[in-house]
Amino acid sequence: MTAASATVLITHPTGLHARPAVKLTKLAKTFEAAIRLRPDGQETWIDAKSIVKVMGLKLRTGSRLELAAEGSDAPDAVAQLRALVERNFDEDV
């Protein structure tokens, strides 16, 4: 099984709030890979395809987010999710 991971910095001025969380989960759902997230340094992973769990992270600006995926499209999933976060979720900020 193919696996990929990355750590990204949340730079959006309001953090990972509702709109960015929706964008992240919608993108995650386009991949077959199992995708997990966790704040850097925490032990518990959450399902990136669950809007409730992603919003529950309540990540603020400056937080580091670990991404991990397993499946045939895992590298692409991690690359695209990382790019979305680095583009501030495609919002004008």
GROMACS .gro file of C-alpha atoms in nm:
model
   93
    1MET     CA    1   0.000   0.000   0.000
    2THR     CA    2   0.124   0.347  -0.087
    3ALA     CA    3   0.159   0.599   0.197
    4ALA     CA    4   0.248   0.968   0.214
    5SER     CA    5   0.270   1.232   0.484
    6ALA     CA    6   0.349   1.600   0.534
    7THR     CA    7   0.334   1.871   0.797
    8VAL     CA    8   0.187   2.210   0.708
    9LEU     CA    9   0.161   2.541   0.888
   10ILE     CA   10  -0.182   2.702   0.921
   11THR     CA   11  -0.132   3.062   0.807
   12HIS     CA   12  -0.494   3.162   0.746
   13PRO     CA   13  -0.563   3.462   0.975
   14THR     CA   14  -0.859   3.292   1.144
   15GLY     CA   15  -0.709   2.942   1.145
   16LEU     CA   16  -0.891   2.630   1.034
   17HIS     CA   17  -1.245   2.762   1.080
   18ALA     CA   18  -1.569   2.655   0.909
   19ARG     CA   19  -1.510   2.753   0.544
   20PRO     CA   20  -1.154   2.619   0.525
   21ALA     CA   21  -1.260   2.301   0.705
   22VAL     CA   22  -1.533   2.243   0.446
   23LYS     CA   23  -1.285   2.298   0.162
   24LEU     CA   24  -1.035   2.060   0.318
   25THR     CA   25  -1.290   1.781   0.374
   26LYS     CA   26  -1.443   1.824   0.028
   27LEU     CA   27  -1.101   1.787  -0.129
   28ALA     CA   28  -1.014   1.489   0.094
   29LYS     CA   29  -1.334   1.313  -0.016
   30THR     CA   30  -1.221   1.324  -0.380
   31PHE     CA   31  -0.948   1.069  -0.304
   32GLU     CA   32  -0.978   0.697  -0.247
   33ALA     CA   33  -0.695   0.705   0.008
   34ALA     CA   34  -0.766   0.702   0.378
   35ILE     CA   35  -0.656   1.046   0.496
   36ARG     CA   36  -0.585   1.138   0.855
   37LEU     CA   37  -0.498   1.464   1.030
   38ARG     CA   38  -0.365   1.562   1.369
   39PRO     CA   39  -0.223   1.874   1.527
   40ASP     CA   40   0.156   1.847   1.545
   41GLY     CA   41   0.262   1.677   1.865
   42GLN     CA   42  -0.071   1.514   1.947
   43GLU     CA   43  -0.126   1.140   1.946
   44THR     CA   44  -0.483   1.116   1.817
   45TRP     CA   45  -0.550   1.114   1.442
   46ILE     CA   46  -0.886   1.217   1.295
   47ASP     CA   47  -1.051   1.133   0.962
   48ALA     CA   48  -0.991   1.418   0.715
   49LYS     CA   49  -1.318   1.331   0.541
   50SER     CA   50  -1.525   1.413   0.852
   51ILE     CA   51  -1.627   1.780   0.866
   52VAL     CA   52  -1.729   1.750   1.231
   53LYS     CA   53  -1.391   1.610   1.332
   54VAL     CA   54  -1.191   1.858   1.122
   55MET     CA   55  -1.383   2.155   1.263
   56GLY     CA   56  -1.338   2.007   1.610
   57LEU     CA   57  -0.961   2.051   1.581
   58LYS     CA   58  -1.010   2.429   1.620
   59LEU     CA   59  -0.663   2.501   1.486
   60ARG     CA   60  -0.545   2.858   1.515
   61THR     CA   61  -0.305   3.053   1.297
   62GLY     CA   62   0.048   2.927   1.352
   63SER     CA   63  -0.061   2.569   1.430
   64ARG     CA   64   0.115   2.283   1.257
   65LEU     CA   65  -0.102   2.013   1.104
   66GLU     CA   66   0.020   1.666   1.019
   67LEU     CA   67  -0.132   1.497   0.712
   68ALA     CA   68  -0.107   1.125   0.645
   69ALA     CA   69  -0.266   0.914   0.373
   70GLU     CA   70  -0.267   0.549   0.274
   71GLY     CA   71  -0.390   0.419  -0.058
   72SER     CA   72  -0.311   0.422  -0.427
   73ASP     CA   73  -0.357   0.800  -0.459
   74ALA     CA   74  -0.200   0.890  -0.122
   75PRO     CA   75   0.091   1.098  -0.257
   76ASP     CA   76  -0.143   1.308  -0.473
   77ALA     CA   77  -0.390   1.347  -0.185
   78VAL     CA   78  -0.124   1.475   0.053
   79ALA     CA   79   0.027   1.705  -0.212
   80GLN     CA   80  -0.310   1.862  -0.299
   81LEU     CA   81  -0.421   1.902   0.064
   82ARG     CA   82  -0.087   2.055   0.154
   83ALA     CA   83  -0.113   2.298  -0.138
   84LEU     CA   84  -0.467   2.396  -0.033
   85VAL     CA   85  -0.350   2.482   0.319
   86GLU     CA   86  -0.047   2.670   0.185
   87ARG     CA   87  -0.279   2.875  -0.042
   88ASN     CA   88  -0.483   2.976   0.265
   89PHE     CA   89  -0.770   2.758   0.143
   90ASP     CA   90  -0.806   2.976  -0.169
   91GLU     CA   91  -0.947   3.265   0.034
   92ASP     CA   92  -0.843   3.628  -0.003
   93VAL     CA   93  -0.677   3.710   0.325
   0.00000   0.00000   0.00000
